[in-house]
mmCIF file of C-alpha atoms and ligand atoms in Angstrom:
data_model
loop_
_atom_site.group_PDB
_atom_site.id
_atom_site.type_symbol
_atom_site.label_atom_id
_atom_site.label_comp_id
_atom_site.label_asym_id
_atom_site.label_seq_id
_atom_site.Cartn_x
_atom_site.Cartn_y
_atom_site.Cartn_z
ATOM 1 C CA MET A 5 4.296 19.429 43.089
ATOM 2 C CA GLY A 6 5.692 16.549 41.055
ATOM 3 C CA ILE A 7 8.169 17.103 38.277
ATOM 4 C CA LEU A 8 6.426 17.299 34.883
ATOM 5 C CA LYS A 9 7.509 14.757 32.330
ATOM 6 C CA ALA A 10 6.984 14.159 28.663
ATOM 7 C CA VAL A 11 3.604 12.452 28.216
ATOM 8 C CA ARG A 12 3.538 8.633 28.119
ATOM 9 C CA GLY A 13 4.311 7.357 24.598
ATOM 10 C CA THR A 14 6.095 10.629 23.620
ATOM 11 C CA ARG A 15 9.762 11.410 24.018
ATOM 12 C CA ASP A 16 12.455 13.970 23.490
ATOM 13 C CA LEU A 17 15.035 13.371 20.830
ATOM 14 C CA LEU A 18 18.374 14.761 22.010
ATOM 15 C CA PRO A 19 21.866 15.200 20.537
ATOM 16 C CA PRO A 20 23.750 13.149 19.575
ATOM 17 C CA GLU A 21 20.767 10.976 18.522
ATOM 18 C CA THR A 22 19.347 13.843 16.460
ATOM 19 C CA VAL A 23 22.475 13.696 14.289
ATOM 20 C CA LEU A 24 21.239 10.321 13.049
ATOM 21 C CA TRP A 25 17.700 11.557 12.620
ATOM 22 C CA ASN A 26 18.987 14.395 10.513
ATOM 23 C CA ARG A 27 21.164 12.088 8.457
ATOM 24 C CA VAL A 28 18.163 9.797 7.753
ATOM 25 C CA GLU A 29 15.975 12.740 6.732
ATOM 26 C CA ALA A 30 18.694 14.347 4.593
ATOM 27 C CA THR A 31 19.279 11.082 2.826
ATOM 28 C CA ALA A 32 15.516 10.689 2.225
ATOM 29 C CA ARG A 33 15.338 14.192 0.742
ATOM 30 C CA ALA A 34 18.360 13.662 -1.462
ATOM 31 C CA VAL A 35 17.286 10.252 -2.774
ATOM 32 C CA PHE A 36 13.666 11.192 -3.349
ATOM 33 C CA ALA A 37 14.637 14.366 -5.164
ATOM 34 C CA ARG A 38 16.682 12.308 -7.649
ATOM 35 C CA TYR A 39 13.479 10.352 -8.469
ATOM 36 C CA GLY A 40 11.529 13.536 -9.054
ATOM 37 C CA PHE A 41 9.614 13.670 -5.777
ATOM 38 C CA GLY A 42 8.712 16.981 -4.211
ATOM 39 C CA GLU A 43 7.983 17.502 -0.523
ATOM 40 C CA ILE A 44 4.477 18.053 0.774
ATOM 41 C CA ARG A 45 3.717 19.243 4.316
ATOM 42 C CA THR A 46 0.109 18.796 5.357
ATOM 43 C CA PRO A 47 -1.391 19.985 8.631
ATOM 44 C CA ILE A 48 -0.884 17.858 11.758
ATOM 45 C CA PHE A 49 -4.635 17.964 12.483
ATOM 46 C CA GLU A 50 -7.494 17.459 10.109
ATOM 47 C CA ASP A 51 -11.240 17.051 10.046
ATOM 48 C CA THR A 52 -12.027 13.726 11.755
ATOM 49 C CA ALA A 53 -14.251 12.652 8.813
ATOM 50 C CA LEU A 54 -11.120 12.523 6.579
ATOM 51 C CA PHE A 55 -9.621 9.647 8.494
ATOM 52 C CA ALA A 56 -12.960 7.930 9.215
ATOM 53 C CA ARG A 57 -13.544 7.825 5.424
ATOM 54 C CA SER A 58 -10.104 7.097 4.100
ATOM 55 C CA VAL A 59 -8.489 4.887 6.762
ATOM 56 C CA GLY A 60 -11.822 3.205 7.416
ATOM 57 C CA GLU A 61 -14.239 3.216 10.368
ATOM 58 C CA GLU A 62 -13.518 -0.457 11.208
ATOM 59 C CA THR A 63 -9.745 -0.185 11.499
ATOM 60 C CA ASP A 64 -8.031 -0.252 14.858
ATOM 61 C CA ILE A 65 -6.652 3.183 14.039
ATOM 62 C CA VAL A 66 -10.038 4.856 13.611
ATOM 63 C CA SER A 67 -11.980 2.769 16.122
ATOM 64 C CA LYS A 68 -9.657 3.257 19.114
ATOM 65 C CA GLU A 69 -6.346 4.961 18.425
ATOM 66 C CA MET A 70 -7.096 8.456 17.240
ATOM 67 C CA TYR A 71 -6.605 11.647 19.283
ATOM 68 C CA THR A 72 -9.914 13.359 18.571
ATOM 69 C CA TRP A 73 -11.530 16.366 20.172
ATOM 70 C CA ASP A 74 -14.398 18.807 19.611
ATOM 71 C CA ASP A 75 -12.953 22.141 18.570
ATOM 72 C CA ARG A 76 -14.911 25.326 18.913
ATOM 73 C CA ALA A 77 -14.283 28.349 16.698
ATOM 74 C CA ARG A 78 -14.346 30.451 19.815
ATOM 75 C CA ALA A 79 -14.408 29.581 23.527
ATOM 76 C CA ASP A 80 -18.094 30.620 23.805
ATOM 77 C CA SER A 81 -19.247 29.044 20.508
ATOM 78 C CA ASP A 82 -21.962 26.407 20.575
ATOM 79 C CA THR A 83 -20.985 24.604 17.448
ATOM 80 C CA ALA A 84 -17.961 22.394 17.452
ATOM 81 C CA GLN A 85 -16.020 20.666 14.679
ATOM 82 C CA SER A 86 -14.461 17.289 15.336
ATOM 83 C CA LEU A 87 -10.769 17.370 14.722
ATOM 84 C CA THR A 88 -8.112 14.596 14.882
ATOM 85 C CA LEU A 89 -4.308 14.522 15.157
ATOM 86 C CA ARG A 90 -3.255 12.723 11.957
ATOM 87 C CA PRO A 91 -2.593 8.999 12.570
ATOM 88 C CA GLU A 92 -1.054 8.691 9.126
ATOM 89 C CA ASN A 93 -0.280 10.964 6.182
ATOM 90 C CA THR A 94 -1.774 9.409 3.071
ATOM 91 C CA ALA A 95 -5.213 10.828 3.814
ATOM 92 C CA GLY A 96 -3.863 14.372 4.120
ATOM 93 C CA VAL A 97 -1.872 13.999 0.896
ATOM 94 C CA VAL A 98 -4.933 12.804 -1.053
ATOM 95 C CA ARG A 99 -7.082 15.538 0.468
ATOM 96 C CA ALA A 100 -4.503 18.139 -0.634
ATOM 97 C CA TYR A 101 -4.360 16.551 -4.100
ATOM 98 C CA ILE A 102 -8.112 17.088 -4.422
ATOM 99 C CA GLU A 103 -8.324 20.466 -2.679
ATOM 100 C CA HIS A 104 -5.599 22.012 -4.860
ATOM 101 C CA LYS A 105 -6.917 20.364 -8.039
ATOM 102 C CA LEU A 106 -3.505 18.806 -8.669
ATOM 103 C CA ALA A 107 -5.185 16.491 -11.198
ATOM 104 C CA ASP A 108 -5.781 19.549 -13.427
ATOM 105 C CA THR A 109 -2.016 20.048 -13.847
ATOM 106 C CA GLY A 110 -2.190 16.950 -16.065
ATOM 107 C CA MET A 111 1.037 15.830 -14.446
ATOM 108 C CA LEU A 112 1.766 12.738 -12.432
ATOM 109 C CA GLN A 113 2.181 13.846 -8.804
ATOM 110 C CA LYS A 114 5.188 12.443 -6.958
ATOM 111 C CA LEU A 115 5.053 13.652 -3.324
ATOM 112 C CA PHE A 116 6.995 12.763 -0.189
ATOM 113 C CA TYR A 117 6.530 13.720 3.452
ATOM 114 C CA ILE A 118 8.453 13.508 6.697
ATOM 115 C CA GLY A 119 6.656 14.153 9.933
ATOM 116 C CA PRO A 120 5.081 13.084 13.206
ATOM 117 C CA GLN A 121 1.949 10.928 13.355
ATOM 118 C CA PHE A 122 -0.182 10.220 16.397
ATOM 119 C CA ARG A 123 -1.857 6.999 17.586
ATOM 120 C CA ARG A 124 -3.041 6.049 21.054
ATOM 121 C CA GLU A 125 -1.189 2.689 21.101
ATOM 122 C CA ARG A 126 0.234 0.855 24.113
ATOM 123 C CA PRO A 127 3.750 2.253 24.259
ATOM 124 C CA GLN A 128 6.757 -0.083 24.146
ATOM 125 C CA ARG A 129 10.202 -0.001 22.543
ATOM 126 C CA GLY A 130 9.705 1.002 18.928
ATOM 127 C CA ARG A 131 6.063 1.833 19.477
ATOM 128 C CA TYR A 132 5.098 5.365 20.519
ATOM 129 C CA ARG A 133 2.044 7.630 20.605
ATOM 130 C CA GLN A 134 3.882 10.313 18.635
ATOM 131 C CA PHE A 135 6.083 8.631 16.020
ATOM 132 C CA TRP A 136 7.604 9.722 12.737
ATOM 133 C CA GLN A 137 6.898 8.456 9.254
ATOM 134 C CA ILE A 138 8.824 9.073 6.023
ATOM 135 C CA GLY A 139 6.495 8.368 3.148
ATOM 136 C CA ALA A 140 6.001 8.860 -0.561
ATOM 137 C CA GLU A 141 2.943 8.822 -2.763
ATOM 138 C CA VAL A 142 2.496 8.836 -6.495
ATOM 139 C CA LEU A 143 -0.930 9.743 -7.816
ATOM 140 C CA GLY A 144 -2.527 11.184 -10.850
ATOM 141 C CA PRO A 145 -5.185 10.411 -13.456
ATOM 142 C CA ALA A 146 -4.746 6.950 -14.946
ATOM 143 C CA TRP A 147 -3.615 8.443 -18.297
ATOM 144 C CA SER A 148 -0.605 9.971 -16.554
ATOM 145 C CA GLY A 149 0.616 6.424 -15.955
ATOM 146 C CA SER A 150 -0.202 6.438 -12.236
ATOM 147 C CA ASP A 151 -1.467 2.810 -12.392
ATOM 148 C CA SER A 152 1.402 1.406 -14.304
ATOM 149 C CA PRO A 153 3.343 -1.560 -12.853
ATOM 150 C CA LEU A 154 6.453 0.389 -13.792
ATOM 151 C CA ARG A 155 5.477 3.030 -11.244
ATOM 152 C CA ASP A 156 5.138 0.410 -8.520
ATOM 153 C CA ALA A 157 8.527 -1.015 -9.378
ATOM 154 C CA GLU A 158 10.114 2.501 -9.450
ATOM 155 C CA VAL A 159 8.807 3.343 -5.991
ATOM 156 C CA LEU A 160 10.015 0.062 -4.537
ATOM 157 C CA GLU A 161 13.368 0.482 -6.259
ATOM 158 C CA MET A 162 13.623 4.007 -4.776
ATOM 159 C CA LEU A 163 12.969 2.527 -1.329
ATOM 160 C CA SER A 164 15.731 0.065 -1.920
ATOM 161 C CA THR A 165 18.126 2.775 -2.883
ATOM 162 C CA PHE A 166 17.201 4.797 0.235
ATOM 163 C CA LEU A 167 17.852 1.885 2.549
ATOM 164 C CA ASN A 168 21.135 1.068 0.768
ATOM 165 C CA GLU A 169 22.361 4.701 0.927
ATOM 166 C CA LEU A 170 21.628 4.770 4.639
ATOM 167 C CA GLY A 171 23.697 1.648 5.011
ATOM 168 C CA VAL A 172 20.884 -0.529 6.378
ATOM 169 C CA LYS A 173 22.154 -4.110 6.090
ATOM 170 C CA GLY A 174 20.426 -7.433 5.700
ATOM 171 C CA TRP A 175 16.983 -6.126 4.796
ATOM 172 C CA LYS A 176 14.616 -7.965 2.552
ATOM 173 C CA LEU A 177 11.411 -7.039 0.786
ATOM 174 C CA GLU A 178 8.364 -9.244 1.091
ATOM 175 C CA LEU A 179 6.058 -8.414 -1.731
ATOM 176 C CA ASN A 180 2.438 -9.360 -2.066
ATOM 177 C CA SER A 181 -0.523 -8.256 -4.188
ATOM 178 C CA VAL A 182 -3.824 -7.415 -2.512
ATOM 179 C CA GLY A 183 -5.466 -7.396 -5.953
ATOM 180 C CA SER A 184 -7.867 -4.866 -7.353
ATOM 181 C CA SER A 185 -11.065 -3.438 -5.892
ATOM 182 C CA THR A 186 -12.960 -6.255 -7.665
ATOM 183 C CA ASP A 187 -10.703 -9.075 -6.517
ATOM 184 C CA ARG A 188 -10.616 -8.007 -2.889
ATOM 185 C CA PRO A 189 -14.346 -8.367 -1.991
ATOM 186 C CA ARG A 190 -14.283 -11.943 -3.309
ATOM 187 C CA TYR A 191 -11.221 -12.675 -1.136
ATOM 188 C CA VAL A 192 -12.714 -10.951 1.934
ATOM 189 C CA ALA A 193 -15.850 -13.048 1.535
ATOM 190 C CA ALA A 194 -13.812 -16.232 1.378
ATOM 191 C CA LEU A 195 -11.824 -15.121 4.454
ATOM 192 C CA ARG A 196 -15.010 -14.493 6.380
ATOM 193 C CA GLU A 197 -16.320 -17.911 5.503
ATOM 194 C CA ALA A 198 -13.069 -19.626 6.521
ATOM 195 C CA LEU A 199 -12.939 -17.674 9.800
ATOM 196 C CA ALA A 200 -16.543 -18.321 10.840
ATOM 197 C CA PRO A 201 -15.997 -21.872 12.190
ATOM 198 C CA VAL A 202 -12.592 -21.094 13.881
ATOM 199 C CA LYS A 203 -12.730 -17.567 15.112
ATOM 200 C CA ALA A 204 -14.102 -18.577 18.543
ATOM 201 C CA ARG A 205 -10.617 -20.125 19.191
ATOM 202 C CA MET A 206 -8.814 -16.849 18.380
ATOM 203 C CA ASN A 207 -7.888 -13.975 20.728
ATOM 204 C CA ALA A 208 -10.365 -11.124 21.342
ATOM 205 C CA ASP A 209 -8.772 -8.760 18.883
ATOM 206 C CA ASN A 210 -8.849 -11.258 16.105
ATOM 207 C CA GLN A 211 -12.419 -12.225 16.915
ATOM 208 C CA ARG A 212 -13.432 -8.628 16.470
ATOM 209 C CA ARG A 213 -11.383 -8.241 13.275
ATOM 210 C CA ALA A 214 -12.919 -11.427 11.788
ATOM 211 C CA GLU A 215 -16.247 -9.598 12.020
ATOM 212 C CA THR A 216 -15.326 -6.059 11.069
ATOM 213 C CA ASN A 217 -12.176 -6.311 8.876
ATOM 214 C CA PRO A 218 -11.024 -9.860 8.189
ATOM 215 C CA LEU A 219 -7.927 -8.660 6.168
ATOM 216 C CA ARG A 220 -6.529 -7.308 9.422
ATOM 217 C CA VAL A 221 -6.530 -10.822 10.900
ATOM 218 C CA LEU A 222 -3.665 -11.516 8.524
ATOM 219 C CA ASP A 223 -1.573 -8.797 10.110
ATOM 220 C CA SER A 224 -1.875 -10.302 13.545
ATOM 221 C CA LYS A 225 1.376 -11.376 15.169
ATOM 222 C CA ALA A 226 -0.339 -13.215 18.073
ATOM 223 C CA PRO A 227 1.562 -16.483 18.372
ATOM 224 C CA GLU A 228 -1.470 -18.434 19.602
ATOM 225 C CA ASP A 229 -3.378 -17.616 16.393
ATOM 226 C CA GLN A 230 -0.681 -18.268 13.841
ATOM 227 C CA GLU A 231 -1.711 -21.807 13.103
ATOM 228 C CA ILE A 232 -5.247 -20.774 12.183
ATOM 229 C CA ILE A 233 -3.944 -17.798 10.150
ATOM 230 C CA GLU A 234 -1.530 -19.923 8.109
ATOM 231 C CA GLY A 235 -4.477 -22.203 7.151
ATOM 232 C CA LEU A 236 -6.628 -19.320 5.751
ATOM 233 C CA PRO A 237 -7.192 -18.863 2.023
ATOM 234 C CA LYS A 238 -4.426 -16.986 0.142
ATOM 235 C CA ILE A 239 -5.132 -13.872 -1.867
ATOM 236 C CA ALA A 240 -2.935 -15.156 -4.691
ATOM 237 C CA ASP A 241 -5.705 -17.655 -5.487
ATOM 238 C CA PHE A 242 -8.233 -14.833 -5.887
ATOM 239 C CA LEU A 243 -6.390 -12.415 -8.237
ATOM 240 C CA ASP A 244 -8.043 -11.897 -11.580
ATOM 241 C CA ASP A 245 -5.939 -12.006 -14.780
ATOM 242 C CA ALA A 246 -5.338 -8.256 -14.842
ATOM 243 C CA SER A 247 -4.063 -8.204 -11.254
ATOM 244 C CA ARG A 248 -1.890 -11.255 -11.836
ATOM 245 C CA GLU A 249 -0.376 -9.615 -14.889
ATOM 246 C CA HIS A 250 0.239 -6.331 -13.016
ATOM 247 C CA PHE A 251 1.990 -8.155 -10.221
ATOM 248 C CA ALA A 252 4.114 -10.181 -12.629
ATOM 249 C CA GLN A 253 5.188 -7.006 -14.363
ATOM 250 C CA VAL A 254 6.202 -5.344 -11.032
ATOM 251 C CA LEU A 255 8.286 -8.414 -10.189
ATOM 252 C CA ALA A 256 9.881 -8.473 -13.627
ATOM 253 C CA ALA A 257 10.818 -4.760 -13.479
ATOM 254 C CA LEU A 258 12.298 -5.109 -10.009
ATOM 255 C CA ASP A 259 14.179 -8.174 -11.132
ATOM 256 C CA ALA A 260 15.599 -6.160 -14.064
ATOM 257 C CA CYS A 261 16.787 -3.509 -11.623
ATOM 258 C CA GLY A 262 18.541 -6.220 -9.575
ATOM 259 C CA ALA A 263 16.457 -5.106 -6.662
ATOM 260 C CA LEU A 264 14.195 -7.899 -5.571
ATOM 261 C CA LEU A 265 13.547 -6.629 -2.543
ATOM 262 C CA GLY A 266 4.918 -1.249 4.184
ATOM 263 C CA GLY A 267 3.147 0.351 1.507
ATOM 264 C CA GLY A 268 0.902 -0.450 -1.358
ATOM 265 C CA ARG A 269 -1.127 0.516 -4.290
ATOM 266 C CA TYR A 270 -4.453 2.094 -3.555
ATOM 267 C CA ASP A 271 -7.320 2.556 -5.930
ATOM 268 C CA GLY A 272 -10.410 4.563 -5.236
ATOM 269 C CA LEU A 273 -9.062 6.616 -2.300
ATOM 270 C CA SER A 274 -9.365 9.878 -4.082
ATOM 271 C CA GLU A 275 -12.915 9.024 -5.109
ATOM 272 C CA MET A 276 -13.796 8.028 -1.535
ATOM 273 C CA LEU A 277 -12.778 11.593 -0.509
ATOM 274 C CA GLY A 278 -14.956 13.145 -3.223
ATOM 275 C CA GLY A 279 -12.127 13.699 -5.672
ATOM 276 C CA PRO A 280 -11.443 12.507 -9.244
ATOM 277 C CA LYS A 281 -10.310 8.995 -9.985
ATOM 278 C CA ALA A 282 -6.605 8.941 -9.138
ATOM 279 C CA PRO A 283 -4.856 5.597 -8.856
ATOM 280 C CA GLY A 284 -1.819 5.713 -6.679
ATOM 281 C CA ILE A 285 0.994 3.934 -4.900
ATOM 282 C CA GLY A 286 2.790 4.895 -1.765
ATOM 283 C CA PHE A 287 4.718 3.742 1.271
ATOM 284 C CA ALA A 288 5.304 4.876 4.802
ATOM 285 C CA ILE A 289 8.447 3.975 6.654
ATOM 286 C CA GLY A 290 8.420 4.104 10.480
ATOM 287 C CA GLU A 291 11.355 6.490 11.081
ATOM 288 C CA ASP A 292 11.627 5.570 14.775
ATOM 289 C CA ARG A 293 12.164 1.915 13.893
ATOM 290 C CA LEU A 294 14.541 2.718 11.090
ATOM 291 C CA ILE A 295 16.623 4.678 13.578
ATOM 292 C CA LEU A 296 16.587 1.734 16.022
ATOM 293 C CA THR A 297 17.861 -0.487 13.266
ATOM 294 C CA LEU A 298 20.650 1.902 12.362
ATOM 295 C CA GLN A 299 21.632 2.284 16.020
ATOM 296 C CA ALA A 300 21.792 -1.463 16.346
ATOM 297 C CA GLN A 301 24.281 -1.479 13.443
ATOM 298 C CA ALA A 302 27.407 -0.374 15.213
ATOM 299 C CA GLU A 303 28.969 1.805 12.502
ATOM 300 C CA ALA A 304 25.932 4.052 12.197
ATOM 301 C CA ALA A 305 26.003 4.610 15.914
ATOM 302 C CA THR A 306 29.372 6.319 15.838
ATOM 303 C CA GLU A 307 28.508 9.987 15.679
ATOM 304 C CA PRO A 308 30.780 12.335 13.768
ATOM 305 C CA LYS A 309 33.058 14.409 15.888
ATOM 306 C CA LEU A 310 33.750 18.113 15.488
ATOM 307 C CA ASP A 311 36.994 19.058 13.786
ATOM 308 C CA ALA A 312 38.445 21.034 16.695
ATOM 309 C CA PHE A 313 37.977 22.207 20.216
ATOM 310 C CA VAL A 314 39.569 25.612 20.778
ATOM 311 C CA ALA A 315 40.919 25.828 24.376
ATOM 312 C CA PRO A 316 42.025 29.233 25.737
ATOM 313 C CA MET A 317 44.527 28.925 28.534
ATOM 314 C CA GLY A 318 43.088 31.789 30.542
ATOM 315 C CA ILE A 319 40.422 34.504 30.663
ATOM 316 C CA ALA A 320 42.796 36.841 28.781
ATOM 317 C CA GLN A 321 42.610 34.573 25.681
ATOM 318 C CA ASN A 322 38.793 34.247 25.653
ATOM 319 C CA SER A 323 38.161 36.821 22.909
ATOM 320 C CA ALA A 324 40.989 35.513 20.767
ATOM 321 C CA ALA A 325 39.587 31.991 21.137
ATOM 322 C CA LEU A 326 36.139 33.086 20.032
ATOM 323 C CA VAL A 327 37.590 34.880 16.998
ATOM 324 C CA LEU A 328 39.627 31.829 16.050
ATOM 325 C CA ALA A 329 36.561 29.627 16.422
ATOM 326 C CA LYS A 330 34.554 32.064 14.219
ATOM 327 C CA ASP A 331 37.281 32.028 11.555
ATOM 328 C CA LEU A 332 37.548 28.233 11.512
ATOM 329 C CA ARG A 333 33.742 27.886 11.305
ATOM 330 C CA ALA A 334 33.672 30.324 8.442
ATOM 331 C CA ALA A 335 36.168 28.075 6.741
ATOM 332 C CA GLY A 336 33.608 25.264 7.008
ATOM 333 C CA LEU A 337 34.980 23.404 10.024
ATOM 334 C CA GLY A 338 32.945 22.136 12.952
ATOM 335 C CA VAL A 339 34.320 23.755 16.102
ATOM 336 C CA GLU A 340 33.541 23.995 19.823
ATOM 337 C CA VAL A 341 35.175 26.645 22.048
ATOM 338 C CA GLY A 342 36.044 26.438 25.707
ATOM 339 C CA ASP A 343 36.619 29.423 28.003
ATOM 340 C CA GLY A 344 39.308 30.749 30.296
ATOM 341 C CA SER A 345 38.234 28.555 33.200
ATOM 342 C CA PHE A 346 40.339 25.994 31.372
ATOM 343 C CA ARG A 347 41.645 23.264 33.699
ATOM 344 C CA LEU A 348 43.823 21.026 31.718
ATOM 345 C CA LYS A 349 42.395 17.633 32.691
ATOM 346 C CA LYS A 350 38.682 18.508 32.701
ATOM 347 C CA SER A 351 38.920 20.499 29.546
ATOM 348 C CA PHE A 352 40.901 17.800 27.868
ATOM 349 C CA GLU A 353 38.288 15.193 28.629
ATOM 350 C CA ALA A 354 35.482 17.410 27.334
ATOM 351 C CA ALA A 355 37.449 18.220 24.168
ATOM 352 C CA ASP A 356 38.322 14.569 23.597
ATOM 353 C CA LYS A 357 34.624 13.608 23.685
ATOM 354 C CA LEU A 358 33.565 16.383 21.305
ATOM 355 C CA ALA A 359 36.352 16.805 18.784
ATOM 356 C CA ARG A 360 39.112 15.077 16.927
ATOM 357 C CA ARG A 361 41.678 17.690 17.889
ATOM 358 C CA MET A 362 42.278 20.428 20.429
ATOM 359 C CA VAL A 363 43.793 23.807 19.551
ATOM 360 C CA ILE A 364 45.581 25.344 22.547
ATOM 361 C CA LEU A 365 45.567 29.093 22.783
ATOM 362 C CA GLY A 366 47.830 30.671 25.385
ATOM 363 C CA GLU A 367 49.821 33.890 25.666
ATOM 364 C CA ASP A 368 52.747 32.419 23.673
ATOM 365 C CA GLU A 369 50.514 31.154 20.874
ATOM 366 C CA ILE A 370 48.906 34.535 20.486
ATOM 367 C CA ALA A 371 52.211 36.345 20.519
ATOM 368 C CA SER A 372 53.896 34.022 18.025
ATOM 369 C CA GLY A 373 50.873 33.239 15.783
ATOM 370 C CA ILE A 374 51.895 29.561 15.983
ATOM 371 C CA LEU A 375 49.280 27.350 17.596
ATOM 372 C CA THR A 376 49.612 24.067 19.435
ATOM 373 C CA VAL A 377 47.350 21.355 18.018
ATOM 374 C CA LYS A 378 46.792 18.171 19.981
ATOM 375 C CA ASP A 379 45.544 15.156 17.987
ATOM 376 C CA PHE A 380 43.570 12.833 20.280
ATOM 377 C CA SER A 381 43.702 9.592 18.380
ATOM 378 C CA ALA A 382 47.346 9.918 17.350
ATOM 379 C CA GLY A 383 48.326 11.348 20.764
ATOM 380 C CA GLU A 384 50.612 13.871 18.989
ATOM 381 C CA GLN A 385 51.154 17.559 19.516
ATOM 382 C CA THR A 386 52.025 19.749 16.483
ATOM 383 C CA LYS A 387 52.884 23.420 16.092
ATOM 384 C CA VAL A 388 50.865 24.960 13.224
ATOM 385 C CA PRO A 389 51.004 28.615 11.945
ATOM 386 C CA ARG A 390 47.603 30.253 12.216
ATOM 387 C CA ALA A 391 47.336 30.845 8.444
ATOM 388 C CA GLU A 392 47.695 27.090 7.825
ATOM 389 C CA LEU A 393 45.438 25.986 10.685
ATOM 390 C CA ALA A 394 42.168 25.478 8.737
ATOM 391 C CA ASP A 395 43.941 23.280 6.147
ATOM 392 C CA PHE A 396 45.733 21.305 8.827
ATOM 393 C CA LEU A 397 42.468 20.598 10.702
ATOM 394 C CA ARG A 398 40.787 19.472 7.512
ATOM 395 C CA GLY A 399 43.453 16.831 6.992
HETATM 396 P P1 AMP B 424 1.074 1.861 9.066
HETATM 397 O O1 AMP B 424 0.688 3.294 8.732
HETATM 398 O O2 AMP B 424 0.263 1.293 10.197
HETATM 399 O O3 AMP B 424 1.062 0.967 7.854
HETATM 400 O O4 AMP B 424 2.552 1.923 9.608
HETATM 401 C C1 AMP B 424 3.629 2.128 8.796
HETATM 402 C C2 AMP B 424 4.897 2.084 9.632
HETATM 403 O O5 AMP B 424 4.870 3.094 10.623
HETATM 404 C C3 AMP B 424 5.021 0.839 10.462
HETATM 405 O O6 AMP B 424 5.652 -0.191 9.671
HETATM 406 C C4 AMP B 424 5.904 1.239 11.590
HETATM 407 O O7 AMP B 424 7.270 1.208 11.261
HETATM 408 C C5 AMP B 424 5.481 2.674 11.785
HETATM 409 N N1 AMP B 424 4.572 2.822 12.930
HETATM 410 C C6 AMP B 424 3.249 2.629 12.950
HETATM 411 N N2 AMP B 424 2.741 2.855 14.218
HETATM 412 C C7 AMP B 424 3.808 3.179 15.016
HETATM 413 C C8 AMP B 424 3.953 3.519 16.367
HETATM 414 N N3 AMP B 424 2.934 3.606 17.201
HETATM 415 N N4 AMP B 424 5.222 3.775 16.822
HETATM 416 C C9 AMP B 424 6.245 3.731 16.002
HETATM 417 N N5 AMP B 424 6.187 3.449 14.683
HETATM 418 C C10 AMP B 424 4.947 3.153 14.168
#
């Protein structure tokens, strides 16, 4: 029998990498909370119809990337319900908004989520079949201010603060307006018309998109099609006065915040799902790619070390070592503990990798209550009374 492995396109996240994942998520939670966002956790699978309706039947996601199966209430049941692993989280958030009648609270809803999403894409570096998104959505009845340009600017400025607090360097925001639900059909019609005579020269994916969802042609990174794409009509020329004014106000507000920096405003999604009119804005950050960016930036890659490695000199000091580790941990320090099979060189190497300092615990140390602390970076050895040890290690 072969060895079982994680399924293609999925992977295990192991320490120390998970330290970075947790830092990213803790930063997201802290920043979003300051902007008044609350966390929402929606189910990982939903009724297939939810995604078909909200993401759109003609999108790549719905047409070929979803993990969908027929689910029976019981093994012997004849009727099955079609379920799908969520390929994105906005649909689930809007469904929950409708289902729990959040509109009736009369309050603007500011929600964020962090969690895995699933798409059957061709795996490569940075592209997985189970990947994580960190996202936020603002929605509410129009009178709660959900369609204000200020809201758009606030969400984008929050994103900028998040990236800055994480220490992401050299990022830039490229901002566009896709107009309103009245501008867009006019633009899509113009795109279709412009694509008709040239699409035969494009790759198979773009030929299909030109028919089903011309806006998606604009997302294509295919080098051979870029020349045609650059020559297509621009949405900026199709915005009506209201959309133009909205966009100008978003830019002005961002400018005022000094933050000219994936996401977007969506209208009509709640109504498409059978809910009340609820304009909204949201974004979804690919966490896997954010982590890759941080790892590429050297300073983020240095993982924090523990404060101390407690090394008992022999089996007789094992219990004392565990007690010392417990006391130091209770004092808020990060501590690893070795055992009596301590062999100076091996133990030293392990301790050096894990911790900034090593606390040596032999017969003498226990008898005298004075411990020997080895500082790895300074290469110094210091005698420290047990009562002062926690403070010393903090320094
Ligand atoms: P989307 O929901 O397609 O707009 O994607 C939003 C973000 O999620 C993208 O910008 C990526 O960073 C990330 N993302 C989408 N699909 C994948 C994937 N298969 N693997 C890793 N990240 C992804």
